[in-house]
Tab-separated table of C-alpha atoms in Angstrom:
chain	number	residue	atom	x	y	z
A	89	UNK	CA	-37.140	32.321	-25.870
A	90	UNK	CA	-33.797	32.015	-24.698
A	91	UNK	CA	-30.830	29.888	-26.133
A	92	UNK	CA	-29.565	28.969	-23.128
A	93	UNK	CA	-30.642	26.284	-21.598
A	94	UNK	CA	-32.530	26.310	-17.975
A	95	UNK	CA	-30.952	26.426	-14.572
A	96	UNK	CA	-32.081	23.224	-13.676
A	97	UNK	CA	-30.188	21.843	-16.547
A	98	UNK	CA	-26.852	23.728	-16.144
A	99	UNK	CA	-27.238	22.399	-12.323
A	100	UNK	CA	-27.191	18.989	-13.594
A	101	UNK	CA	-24.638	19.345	-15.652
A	102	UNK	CA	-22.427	20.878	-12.933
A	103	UNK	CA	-23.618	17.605	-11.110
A	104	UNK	CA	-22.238	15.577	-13.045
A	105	UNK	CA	-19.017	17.358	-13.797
A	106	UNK	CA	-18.625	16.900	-10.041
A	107	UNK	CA	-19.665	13.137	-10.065
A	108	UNK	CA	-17.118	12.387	-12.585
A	109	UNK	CA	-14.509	14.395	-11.133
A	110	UNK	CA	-15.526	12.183	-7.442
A	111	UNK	CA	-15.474	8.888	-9.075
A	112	UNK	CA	-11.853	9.453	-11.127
A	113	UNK	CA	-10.657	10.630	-7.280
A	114	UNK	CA	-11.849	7.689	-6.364
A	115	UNK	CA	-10.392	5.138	-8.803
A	116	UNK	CA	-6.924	6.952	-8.236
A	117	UNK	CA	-7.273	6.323	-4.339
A	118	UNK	CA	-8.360	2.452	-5.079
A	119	UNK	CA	-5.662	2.072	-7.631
A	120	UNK	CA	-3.244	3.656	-5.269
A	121	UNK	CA	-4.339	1.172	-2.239
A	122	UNK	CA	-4.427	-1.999	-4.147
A	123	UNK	CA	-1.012	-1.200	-5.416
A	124	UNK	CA	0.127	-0.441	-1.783
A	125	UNK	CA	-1.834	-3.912	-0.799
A	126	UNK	CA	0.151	-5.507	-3.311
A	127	UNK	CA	3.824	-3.897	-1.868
A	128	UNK	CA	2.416	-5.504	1.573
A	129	UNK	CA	2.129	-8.861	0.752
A	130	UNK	CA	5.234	-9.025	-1.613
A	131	UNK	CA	7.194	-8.297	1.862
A	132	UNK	CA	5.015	-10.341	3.537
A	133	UNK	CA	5.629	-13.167	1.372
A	134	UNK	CA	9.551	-12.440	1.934
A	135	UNK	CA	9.006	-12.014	5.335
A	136	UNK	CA	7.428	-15.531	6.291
A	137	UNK	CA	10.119	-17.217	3.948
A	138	UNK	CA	12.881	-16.032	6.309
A	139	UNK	CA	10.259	-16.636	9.032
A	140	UNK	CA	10.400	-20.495	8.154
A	141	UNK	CA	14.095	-19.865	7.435
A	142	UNK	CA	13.112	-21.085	3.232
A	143	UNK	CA	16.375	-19.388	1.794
A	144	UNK	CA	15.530	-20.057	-1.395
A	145	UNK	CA	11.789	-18.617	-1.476
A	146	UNK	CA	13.133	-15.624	0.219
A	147	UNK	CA	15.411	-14.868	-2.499
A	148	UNK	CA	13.101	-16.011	-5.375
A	149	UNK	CA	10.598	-13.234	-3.571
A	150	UNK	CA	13.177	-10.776	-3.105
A	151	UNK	CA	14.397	-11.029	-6.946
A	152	UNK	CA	11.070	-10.412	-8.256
A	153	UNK	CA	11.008	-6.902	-6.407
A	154	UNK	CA	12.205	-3.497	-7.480
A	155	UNK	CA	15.589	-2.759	-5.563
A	156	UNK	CA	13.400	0.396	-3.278
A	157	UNK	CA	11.216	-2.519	-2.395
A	158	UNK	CA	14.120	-5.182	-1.177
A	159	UNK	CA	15.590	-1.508	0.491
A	160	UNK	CA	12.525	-0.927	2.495
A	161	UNK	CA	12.427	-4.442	3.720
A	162	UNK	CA	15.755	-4.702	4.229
A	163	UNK	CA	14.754	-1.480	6.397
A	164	UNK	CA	11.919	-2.886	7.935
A	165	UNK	CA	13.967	-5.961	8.891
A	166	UNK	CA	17.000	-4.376	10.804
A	167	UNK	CA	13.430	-2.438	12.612
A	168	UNK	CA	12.042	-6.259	13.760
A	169	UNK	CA	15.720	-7.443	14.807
A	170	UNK	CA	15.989	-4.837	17.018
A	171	UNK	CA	13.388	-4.414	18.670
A	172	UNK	CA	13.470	-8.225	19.001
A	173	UNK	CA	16.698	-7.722	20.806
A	174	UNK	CA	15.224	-5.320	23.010
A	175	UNK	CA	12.296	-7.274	23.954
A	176	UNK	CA	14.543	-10.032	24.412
A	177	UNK	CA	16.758	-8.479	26.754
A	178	UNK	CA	13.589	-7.383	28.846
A	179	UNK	CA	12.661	-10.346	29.098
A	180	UNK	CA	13.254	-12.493	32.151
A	181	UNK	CA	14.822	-15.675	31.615
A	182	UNK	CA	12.147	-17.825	32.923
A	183	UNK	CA	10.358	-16.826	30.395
A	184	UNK	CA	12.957	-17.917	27.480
């Protein structure tokens, strides 16, 4: 008799090597996405505070960020105003 053990055996073992290995991939991926959902609606929550023009909710939001956050809204804001302005200015004035 052999001392290793039988193929069926090492198969499920590789298995569930492999399962484990899937599932950590996959907790990294959720972990990553709920952190990048949680990025969103930070800005989002800045966002509709300058949306209803709340100055001090904007900058209670904004404090509470890390400064690459406030620089990628800050981004993302300059991105809205101008295309704003050029959706304005295509616009026809009846329609102001």
């Amino acid at each position: 008799m052999s001392d290793q053990p039988p193929e069926w055996a090492k198969n499920l073992e590789k298995a569930a090597i492999e399962a484990a290995r899937t599932v950590e991939r996959a907790g990294r991926a959720l972990g990553k996405a709920v952190e990048q959902a949680g990025r969103t609606a930070k800005a989002q929550a800045a966002m509709a505070a300058a949306y209803q023009a709340d100055l001090e909710a904007l900058e209670r939001v904004l404090r509470a960020l890390p400064a690459e956050q406030v620089r990628d809204i800050s981004a993302a804001a300059a991105v809205v105003t101008a295309t704003a302005d050029q959706v304005l200015a295509q616009t026809p004035k009846d329609d102001l």
